[in-house]
Coordinates of N, CA and C in Angstrom, one line a residue:
M1 N -24.9 5.6 -29.4 CA -23.5 6.1 -29.5 C -23.1 6.8 -28.2
L2 N -22.0 6.4 -27.6 CA -21.4 7.0 -26.5 C -20.8 8.4 -26.8
N3 N -20.9 9.3 -25.9 CA -20.5 10.7 -26.1 C -19.0 10.6 -25.6
Q4 N -18.1 10.8 -26.7 CA -16.6 10.9 -26.3 C -16.1 12.1 -26.0
K5 N -16.9 13.1 -25.9 CA -16.5 14.6 -25.8 C -16.0 14.8 -24.4
H6 N -16.6 14.0 -23.6 CA -16.3 14.4 -21.9 C -15.4 13.1 -21.6
S7 N -13.9 13.3 -21.6 CA -13.1 12.3 -21.2 C -12.2 12.6 -20.1
Q8 N -12.1 14.0 -19.6 CA -11.2 14.4 -18.5 C -12.1 14.3 -17.4
P9 N -11.6 13.8 -16.1 CA -12.3 13.9 -14.9 C -12.9 15.1 -14.5
A10 N -12.1 16.2 -14.6 CA -12.8 17.6 -14.2 C -13.9 18.0 -15.0
D11 N -13.9 17.6 -16.3 CA -15.0 17.9 -17.4 C -16.1 17.1 -17.2
I12 N -15.8 15.8 -16.8 CA -16.9 14.8 -16.4 C -17.7 15.3 -15.2
E13 N -16.9 15.7 -14.2 CA -17.7 16.1 -13.0 C -18.4 17.5 -13.3
K14 N -17.9 18.3 -14.0 CA -18.6 19.7 -14.1 C -19.8 19.4 -15.0
T15 N -19.8 18.5 -16.0 CA -20.9 18.2 -16.8 C -21.9 17.6 -15.9
S16 N -21.5 16.7 -15.1 CA -22.4 15.8 -14.2 C -23.2 16.9 -13.3
M17 N -22.6 17.9 -12.6 CA -23.1 18.7 -11.9 C -24.0 19.6 -12.7
A18 N -23.6 19.9 -13.9 CA -24.7 20.9 -14.8 C -25.9 20.2 -15.1
I19 N -25.9 18.7 -15.2 CA -26.9 17.9 -15.5 C -27.8 17.8 -14.2
I20 N -27.2 17.7 -13.1 CA -27.9 17.6 -11.9 C -28.6 18.8 -11.7
E21 N -28.0 19.9 -11.8 CA -28.6 21.4 -11.5 C -30.0 21.6 -12.6
A22 N -29.5 21.3 -13.8 CA -30.8 21.3 -14.5 C -31.9 20.4 -14.4
E23 N -31.7 19.2 -13.9 CA -32.9 18.4 -13.5 C -33.5 19.0 -12.3
L24 N -32.7 19.6 -11.4 CA -33.4 20.1 -10.3 C -34.3 21.3 -10.6
Q25 N -33.9 22.1 -11.7 CA -34.4 23.2 -12.1 C -35.8 22.8 -12.8
E26 N -35.7 21.6 -13.6 CA -36.8 21.0 -14.2 C -37.9 20.6 -13.2
K27 N -37.5 20.1 -12.2 CA -38.3 19.6 -11.0 C -38.7 20.8 -10.3
G28 N -38.5 22.0 -10.4 CA -39.0 23.1 -9.6 C -38.2 23.2 -8.3
I29 N -37.0 22.5 -8.0 CA -36.4 22.5 -6.7 C -35.4 23.5 -6.7
V30 N -35.4 24.0 -5.7 CA -34.4 25.2 -5.2 C -33.6 24.6 -3.8
L31 N -32.3 24.3 -4.1 CA -31.7 24.0 -2.8 C -31.3 25.0 -1.9
P32 N -31.3 25.1 -0.6 CA -30.9 26.0 0.2 C -29.4 26.1 0.0
E33 N -28.8 27.3 -0.3 CA -27.6 27.7 -0.9 C -26.5 27.0 0.2
E34 N -26.7 27.0 1.4 CA -25.8 26.4 2.3 C -25.5 24.9 2.2
N35 N -26.7 24.2 1.8 CA -26.6 22.8 1.9 C -26.4 22.2 0.4
A36 N -26.4 23.0 -0.7 CA -26.5 22.7 -2.0 C -25.2 21.7 -2.4
A37 N -24.0 22.2 -2.0 CA -22.9 21.4 -2.3 C -23.0 20.0 -1.9
V38 N -23.5 19.7 -0.6 CA -23.7 18.4 0.0 C -24.7 17.6 -0.8
V39 N -25.9 18.3 -1.0 CA -26.9 17.4 -1.7 C -26.5 17.0 -2.9
K40 N -26.0 18.0 -3.7 CA -25.5 17.7 -5.2 C -24.5 16.6 -5.1
R41 N -23.5 16.7 -4.4 CA -22.5 15.6 -4.2 C -23.1 14.4 -3.9
V42 N -24.1 14.1 -3.1 CA -24.8 12.9 -2.7 C -25.6 12.3 -4.0
I43 N -26.2 13.4 -4.7 CA -26.9 12.9 -6.0 C -25.9 12.5 -7.0
H44 N -24.7 13.1 -7.0 CA -23.6 12.9 -8.1 C -23.2 11.4 -7.8
T45 N -23.1 11.0 -6.6 CA -22.6 9.9 -5.9 C -23.7 8.7 -6.3
T46 N -24.8 8.8 -6.3 CA -25.9 7.8 -6.4 C -26.9 8.0 -7.6
A47 N -27.0 9.1 -8.2 CA -27.8 9.4 -9.3 C -29.4 9.3 -8.8
D48 N -29.5 9.5 -7.5 CA -30.8 9.3 -6.8 C -31.1 10.7 -6.3
F49 N -32.4 11.4 -7.1 CA -32.8 12.6 -6.5 C -33.6 12.5 -5.5
E50 N -33.9 11.5 -4.9 CA -34.6 11.3 -3.7 C -34.0 11.9 -2.4
Y51 N -32.7 11.9 -2.4 CA -31.8 12.5 -1.4 C -32.0 13.9 -1.1
V52 N -32.8 14.7 -2.2 CA -33.2 16.0 -1.9 C -34.2 16.1 -0.8
E53 N -35.0 15.1 -0.6 CA -36.1 15.1 0.4 C -35.6 14.4 1.7
N54 N -34.7 13.5 1.6 CA -34.5 12.7 2.8 C -33.2 13.2 3.6
L55 N -32.4 14.1 2.9 CA -31.3 14.7 3.6 C -31.7 15.6 4.6
Y56 N -31.3 15.5 6.0 CA -31.8 16.4 7.1 C -30.5 17.1 7.5
F57 N -30.6 18.3 7.7 CA -29.5 19.3 8.2 C -30.0 19.9 9.2
S58 N -29.2 19.9 10.4 CA -29.5 20.9 11.4 C -29.2 22.2 11.1
K59 N -29.7 23.2 11.6 CA -29.4 24.6 11.4 C -27.9 24.9 11.4
G60 N -27.4 25.4 10.4 CA -26.0 25.8 10.2 C -25.1 24.7 10.3
A61 N -25.4 23.4 9.9 CA -24.5 22.4 10.1 C -23.3 22.6 9.2
V62 N -23.6 22.9 7.9 CA -22.7 22.8 6.9 C -21.5 24.0 7.2
K63 N -22.2 25.1 7.5 CA -21.3 26.4 7.8 C -20.3 26.2 9.1
M64 N -21.0 25.5 10.0 CA -20.3 25.3 11.2 C -19.1 24.3 11.1
T65 N -19.4 23.2 10.2 CA -18.6 22.2 10.2 C -17.4 22.6 9.1
A66 N -17.5 23.4 8.0 CA -16.7 24.0 7.3 C -15.5 24.8 8.1
K67 N -16.0 25.5 9.0 CA -15.3 26.3 9.9 C -14.3 25.3 10.8
A68 N -15.1 24.3 11.5 CA -14.3 23.4 12.3 C -13.2 22.7 11.4
L69 N -13.7 22.2 10.3 CA -12.5 21.4 9.5 C -11.3 22.4 9.2
K70 N -11.5 23.5 9.0 CA -10.4 24.4 8.7 C -9.4 24.6 9.8
E71 N -10.1 24.3 11.2 CA -9.3 24.2 12.4 C -8.7 23.0 12.8
N72 N -9.5 21.8 12.5 CA -9.3 20.7 12.9 C -9.8 19.7 12.1
A73 N -9.3 19.3 11.0 CA -9.8 18.4 9.9 C -9.6 16.9 10.3
V74 N -10.3 16.4 11.3 CA -10.2 15.0 11.6 C -11.6 14.4 11.5
I75 N -11.7 13.3 10.8 CA -12.9 12.4 10.4 C -12.6 10.9 11.0
V76 N -13.8 10.6 11.5 CA -13.8 9.1 12.0 C -14.8 8.5 11.2
T77 N -14.7 7.4 10.9 CA -15.8 6.6 10.0 C -15.9 5.2 10.7
D78 N -17.2 4.6 10.4 CA -17.5 3.3 10.8 C -17.1 2.0 9.9
T79 N -16.6 2.6 8.7 CA -16.2 1.6 7.7 C -14.8 2.0 7.1
N80 N -14.1 1.1 6.6 CA -12.8 1.3 6.0 C -13.3 1.7 4.3
M81 N -14.4 1.4 4.0 CA -15.0 1.8 2.6 C -15.1 3.3 2.7
A82 N -15.7 3.8 3.6 CA -15.9 5.2 3.7 C -14.6 6.0 3.9
K83 N -13.7 5.4 4.7 CA -12.5 6.0 4.7 C -11.7 6.1 3.5
A84 N -11.8 5.0 2.5 CA -11.0 5.0 1.6 C -11.5 6.0 0.5
G85 N -12.9 6.3 0.5 CA -13.6 7.3 -0.3 C -13.5 8.7 0.0
I86 N -12.8 9.1 1.3 CA -12.8 10.4 1.6 C -11.5 11.1 0.9
S87 N -11.7 12.2 0.4 CA -10.5 12.9 -0.4 C -9.3 13.1 0.4
K88 N -8.2 12.5 -0.1 CA -7.0 12.6 0.7 C -6.3 13.9 0.4
V89 N -6.7 14.4 -0.9 CA -6.1 15.8 -1.4 C -6.5 16.7 -0.6
A90 N -8.0 16.8 -0.3 CA -8.5 17.8 0.5 C -8.1 17.7 1.9
L91 N -8.0 16.5 2.5 CA -7.6 16.4 3.9 C -6.1 17.0 4.0
Q92 N -5.3 16.7 3.1 CA -3.9 17.0 3.1 C -3.8 18.7 3.0
K93 N -4.8 19.3 2.2 CA -4.7 20.7 2.2 C -5.0 21.3 3.6
L94 N -5.9 20.6 4.3 CA -6.4 21.1 5.6 C -5.4 20.5 6.8
D95 N -4.4 19.7 6.3 CA -3.5 19.2 7.3 C -4.4 18.2 8.3
G96 N -5.4 17.4 7.6 CA -6.3 16.6 8.3 C -6.0 15.2 8.3
A97 N -6.9 14.2 8.8 CA -6.7 12.9 8.7 C -8.0 12.3 8.9
V98 N -8.2 11.0 8.3 CA -9.4 10.3 8.6 C -9.1 8.8 9.2
Y99 N -9.8 8.5 10.2 CA -9.6 7.2 10.9 C -10.7 6.3 10.8
C100 N -10.5 4.9 10.9 CA -11.5 3.9 11.1 C -11.0 2.9 12.0
F101 N -11.5 2.5 12.9 CA -10.9 1.6 14.1 C -11.6 0.2 14.0
M102 N -12.4 -0.1 13.0 CA -13.0 -1.3 13.0 C -12.2 -2.5 13.0
A103 N -11.1 -2.3 12.4 CA -10.1 -3.6 12.4 C -9.1 -3.6 13.4
D104 N -9.3 -2.6 14.5 CA -8.4 -2.4 15.6 C -8.4 -3.7 16.5
D105 N -7.5 -4.3 17.0 CA -7.5 -5.2 18.0 C -8.1 -5.1 19.3
E106 N -7.8 -3.7 19.6 CA -8.3 -3.4 21.1 C -9.9 -3.3 20.8
V107 N -10.4 -2.7 19.8 CA -11.7 -2.5 19.4 C -12.6 -4.0 19.5
A108 N -11.9 -4.8 18.8 CA -12.4 -6.3 18.7 C -12.4 -6.8 20.0
A109 N -11.4 -6.7 20.8 CA -11.5 -7.2 22.3 C -12.5 -6.5 23.1
K110 N -12.7 -5.2 23.0 CA -13.7 -4.7 23.8 C -15.0 -5.0 23.4
A111 N -15.3 -5.2 22.2 CA -16.6 -5.7 21.7 C -16.9 -7.1 22.2
K112 N -16.0 -7.9 22.2 CA -16.2 -9.2 22.7 C -16.5 -9.3 24.3
E113 N -15.7 -8.4 24.8 CA -15.8 -8.3 26.4 C -17.1 -7.8 26.8
T114 N -17.6 -6.8 26.2 CA -19.0 -6.2 26.5 C -20.1 -6.6 25.8
G115 N -19.9 -7.5 24.8 CA -21.1 -8.1 24.1 C -21.6 -7.2 23.0
S116 N -20.9 -6.0 22.7 CA -21.4 -5.0 21.9 C -20.9 -5.4 20.4
T117 N -21.2 -4.5 19.6 CA -20.6 -4.5 18.2 C -19.2 -3.8 18.0
R118 N -18.5 -4.2 17.1 CA -17.3 -3.5 16.8 C -17.5 -2.1 16.5
A119 N -18.5 -1.8 15.9 CA -19.0 -0.5 15.4 C -19.1 0.5 16.7
A120 N -19.7 -0.1 17.6 CA -20.2 0.6 18.9 C -18.8 0.9 19.5
A121 N -17.9 -0.1 19.6 CA -16.6 -0.1 20.4 C -15.7 0.9 19.6
S122 N -15.8 0.8 18.4 CA -14.9 2.0 17.7 C -15.2 3.2 17.9
M123 N -16.6 3.6 18.0 CA -17.0 4.9 18.4 C -16.5 5.3 19.7
E124 N -16.6 4.3 20.7 CA -15.9 4.8 22.0 C -14.4 5.0 21.9
K125 N -13.8 4.2 21.2 CA -12.3 4.5 21.2 C -12.1 5.9 20.4
S126 N -12.9 6.1 19.3 CA -12.6 7.3 18.5 C -13.1 8.6 19.4
A127 N -14.2 8.5 20.2 CA -14.5 9.5 21.0 C -13.4 9.9 22.1
E128 N -12.7 8.9 22.6 CA -11.4 9.0 23.6 C -10.4 9.8 23.0
L129 N -10.1 9.4 21.6 CA -9.0 10.0 20.8 C -9.1 11.2 20.3
Y130 N -10.6 11.4 19.6 CA -10.7 12.6 18.8 C -12.2 13.0 19.1
P131 N -12.3 13.5 20.2 CA -13.7 14.0 20.7 C -14.4 15.1 20.0
A132 N -13.6 15.9 19.3 CA -14.0 17.0 18.5 C -14.0 16.7 16.8
A133 N -14.0 15.5 16.6 CA -13.7 15.1 15.2 C -15.2 15.2 14.4
V134 N -15.4 14.9 13.3 CA -16.5 14.8 12.5 C -16.7 13.2 12.5
F135 N -17.9 12.7 12.9 CA -18.1 11.4 13.1 C -19.1 11.0 11.9
A136 N -18.6 10.2 10.8 CA -19.3 9.7 9.8 C -19.7 8.3 9.8
V137 N -21.1 8.0 10.0 CA -21.4 6.7 10.1 C -22.5 6.2 8.9
G138 N -21.7 5.3 8.1 CA -22.6 5.0 6.9 C -23.0 3.6 6.8
N139 N -22.9 2.7 7.9 CA -23.1 1.4 8.0 C -23.9 0.9 9.2
A140 N -23.4 1.2 10.3 CA -23.9 0.7 11.6 C -24.9 1.5 12.5
P141 N -26.2 1.1 12.7 CA -27.0 1.8 13.5 C -26.5 1.7 14.9
T142 N -25.7 0.6 15.4 CA -25.2 0.7 16.7 C -24.2 1.7 17.0
A143 N -23.4 2.1 15.9 CA -22.5 3.2 16.0 C -23.3 4.4 16.5
L144 N -24.5 4.7 15.6 CA -25.1 5.8 15.9 C -25.7 5.8 17.5
L145 N -26.3 4.8 17.8 CA -26.7 4.7 19.2 C -25.6 4.9 20.3
K146 N -24.5 4.5 20.0 CA -23.4 4.6 21.1 C -23.1 6.0 21.0
L147 N -22.9 6.7 19.8 CA -22.7 8.2 19.8 C -23.7 8.8 20.6
C148 N -25.0 8.6 20.4 CA -26.1 9.1 21.2 C -25.8 9.1 22.8
E149 N -25.4 7.7 23.1 CA -25.1 7.6 24.5 C -23.8 8.4 24.9
L150 N -22.8 8.5 24.2 CA -21.6 9.3 24.4 C -21.9 10.7 24.6
M151 N -22.9 11.2 23.6 CA -23.3 12.6 23.7 C -24.0 13.0 25.0
E152 N -24.8 12.0 25.3 CA -25.6 12.2 26.7 C -24.6 12.4 27.8
N153 N -23.3 11.6 27.7 CA -22.3 11.8 28.7 C -21.3 12.7 28.5
G154 N -21.6 13.8 27.6 CA -20.8 14.9 27.5 C -20.0 15.0 26.3
L155 N -20.0 14.0 25.3 CA -19.2 14.3 24.1 C -19.9 15.2 23.1
R156 N -19.1 16.0 22.5 CA -19.6 17.1 21.7 C -18.9 17.1 20.3
P157 N -19.2 16.5 19.4 CA -18.5 16.2 18.1 C -18.6 17.6 17.1
A158 N -17.7 17.7 16.2 CA -17.9 18.8 15.3 C -19.1 18.6 14.5
L159 N -19.5 17.4 14.3 CA -20.6 17.1 13.3 C -20.8 15.6 13.6
V160 N -21.9 15.1 13.3 CA -22.3 13.7 13.2 C -23.0 13.5 11.9
I161 N -22.5 12.6 11.1 CA -23.2 12.3 9.8 C -23.8 10.8 10.0
G162 N -25.1 10.8 9.9 CA -25.9 9.6 10.2 C -26.6 9.1 8.9
V163 N -25.8 8.2 8.3 CA -26.4 7.7 6.8 C -26.1 6.1 6.7
P164 N -26.5 5.4 7.8 CA -26.3 4.0 7.8 C -27.5 3.5 6.7
V165 N -27.3 2.5 6.0 CA -28.4 1.9 5.2 C -28.9 0.5 5.8
G166 N -30.1 0.0 5.4 CA -30.4 -1.1 5.9 C -31.9 -1.1 6.4
F167 N -32.2 -2.2 7.1 CA -33.7 -2.5 7.6 C -33.8 -2.6 9.3
V168 N -32.7 -3.1 9.9 CA -32.7 -3.3 11.3 C -32.1 -2.1 12.0
N169 N -33.2 -1.4 12.8 CA -32.9 -0.2 13.7 C -32.3 1.1 12.9
V170 N -32.2 0.9 11.6 CA -31.7 2.0 10.8 C -32.5 3.2 11.0
V171 N -33.8 3.2 10.6 CA -34.7 4.4 10.7 C -34.7 5.0 12.2
D172 N -34.8 4.3 13.2 CA -35.0 4.6 14.5 C -33.7 5.2 15.0
S173 N -32.7 4.6 14.8 CA -31.2 5.2 15.1 C -31.0 6.5 14.7
K174 N -31.5 6.7 13.4 CA -31.3 8.1 12.7 C -32.0 9.1 13.3
E175 N -33.5 8.7 13.7 CA -34.4 9.6 14.4 C -33.9 9.9 15.8
R176 N -33.5 9.0 16.6 CA -32.8 9.2 17.9 C -31.7 10.1 17.6
L177 N -30.7 9.8 16.7 CA -29.5 10.8 16.4 C -29.9 12.3 16.3
I178 N -31.0 12.4 15.6 CA -31.4 13.8 15.3 C -31.9 14.5 16.7
E179 N -32.7 13.7 17.4 CA -33.3 14.0 18.8 C -32.0 14.4 19.8
I180 N -31.1 13.5 19.8 CA -30.0 13.8 20.8 C -29.1 15.0 20.3
C181 N -28.8 15.0 19.1 CA -28.0 16.2 18.4 C -28.6 17.5 18.6
E182 N -29.9 17.6 18.5 CA -30.7 18.7 18.6 C -30.7 19.1 20.0
K183 N -30.9 18.2 20.9 CA -30.9 18.4 22.3 C -29.6 19.2 22.9
Y184 N -28.4 18.7 22.4 CA -27.2 19.2 22.8 C -26.5 20.2 21.8
S185 N -27.4 20.5 20.8 CA -26.8 21.6 19.8 C -25.5 21.0 19.1
V186 N -25.4 19.8 18.8 CA -24.4 19.1 17.9 C -24.7 19.2 16.5
P187 N -24.1 19.7 15.6 CA -24.5 19.7 14.2 C -24.6 18.3 13.8
V188 N -25.5 18.1 12.8 CA -25.9 16.7 12.2 C -26.4 16.7 10.9
I189 N -26.2 15.7 10.1 CA -26.6 15.5 8.7 C -27.1 14.0 8.7
V190 N -28.4 13.9 8.3 CA -29.0 12.6 8.5 C -29.7 12.3 7.1
A191 N -29.5 11.0 6.6 CA -30.3 10.4 5.4 C -31.4 9.8 6.0
R192 N -32.6 10.4 6.2 CA -33.7 9.7 6.9 C -34.1 8.6 6.1
G193 N -34.8 7.7 6.8 CA -35.4 6.5 6.1 C -34.2 5.4 6.0
R194 N -34.5 4.5 5.0 CA -33.5 3.3 5.0 C -32.4 3.4 4.1
K195 N -32.4 4.7 3.3 CA -31.3 4.6 2.4 C -29.9 5.4 3.1
G196 N -28.9 5.1 2.5 CA -27.6 5.5 2.9 C -26.4 4.7 2.6
G197 N -25.5 4.6 3.3 CA -24.3 3.7 3.1 C -23.0 4.4 3.0
S198 N -22.0 3.6 3.0 CA -20.6 4.0 3.1 C -20.2 5.2 2.1
N199 N -20.7 4.9 1.0 CA -20.5 5.9 -0.2 C -21.1 7.2 0.0
I200 N -22.4 7.1 0.8 CA -23.0 8.4 1.1 C -22.1 9.2 2.1
A201 N -21.8 8.4 3.2 CA -21.0 9.1 4.2 C -19.7 9.6 3.7
A202 N -19.1 9.1 2.7 CA -17.9 9.6 2.1 C -18.4 10.9 1.2
A203 N -19.4 10.9 0.5 CA -19.8 11.9 -0.3 C -20.1 13.1 0.5
V204 N -20.7 12.9 1.7 CA -21.0 14.2 2.6 C -19.7 14.8 3.1
C205 N -18.8 13.8 3.5 CA -17.6 14.4 4.1 C -16.9 15.0 3.0
N206 N -16.7 14.6 1.7 CA -16.0 15.2 0.6 C -16.6 16.6 0.4
A207 N -18.0 16.7 0.2 CA -18.7 18.1 0.2 C -18.0 19.0 1.2
L208 N -18.1 18.5 2.4 CA -17.6 19.4 3.5 C -16.2 19.8 3.3
L209 N -15.4 18.9 3.1 CA -14.0 19.1 2.8 C -13.8 20.1 1.8
Y210 N -14.3 19.8 0.6 CA -14.1 20.6 -0.5 C -14.7 22.1 -0.3
T211 N -15.5 22.0 0.5 CA -16.2 23.5 0.9 C -15.1 24.2 1.8
A212 N -14.6 23.5 2.8 CA -13.7 24.1 3.7 C -12.3 24.4 3.0
A213 N -11.9 23.6 2.0 CA -10.6 23.8 1.5 C -10.7 24.6 0.1
D214 N -11.8 25.1 -0.1 CA -12.1 25.9 -1.3 C -11.7 25.0 -2.5
M215 N -12.3 23.8 -2.9 CA -12.0 22.7 -3.7 C -13.1 22.4 -4.4
L216 N -14.3 23.1 -4.2 CA -15.6 22.3 -4.9 C -15.3 22.4 -6.5
D217 N -14.5 23.2 -7.0 CA -14.1 23.2 -8.5 C -13.1 21.9 -8.6
P218 N -13.4 20.8 -9.3 CA -12.5 19.5 -9.3 C -11.1 20.2 -9.9
V219 N -10.9 21.3 -10.6 CA -9.6 21.8 -11.1 C -8.8 22.1 -10.0
A220 N -9.4 22.6 -8.8 CA -8.6 22.9 -7.8 C -8.0 21.7 -6.9
R221 N -8.5 20.5 -7.3 CA -8.1 19.1 -6.8 C -7.1 18.6 -7.7
G222 N -6.6 19.2 -8.7 CA -5.5 18.8 -9.5 C -6.0 17.9 -10.6
W223 N -7.5 17.9 -10.8 CA -7.8 17.1 -12.0 C -7.9 17.8 -13.4

């Protein structure tokens, strides 16, 4: 029998989060308070508790990014799927915006000219236009590697979210990202290993936006 009790979006989310918290307690897992909203949002998105172990946070990443989003809420993604999944209500409250240049004609031409991927070229364009943005990569390891190159040349984003999914260059690009971000004191959140995806990129962004906009309670989002 389906439980018909929970039918409103806010109630469904609150109940889901309560279940997640209860299961974490059953497993004896205590999340660091600063990172808890991000980890629980990713679990809520995936129903996968392994993200407790594979989500890596540089020191103070969530706190610093929430502060940065209050001042300049600009997010760049490597997929339109992630862009679509990022909360427009939270962005509106913060007077922010989200961009994806994967379908941009200039990006396509640059990728063809240089023999690179659109993802890499889109990061170059994004860095030129919004160097202090949050860069959320959920699909392309080449985007992470380009960001590493750009950081070596002076780029300092508010945060890099490295959560591409897959098998080719995925693990290595994430580890390289951690190395470079730590080297230059750039906040970073990474889903280590093969797991990730555009939905994870959006989930991490939303947790950060909700934190910055005081909207962790779904009622505050008008639900």
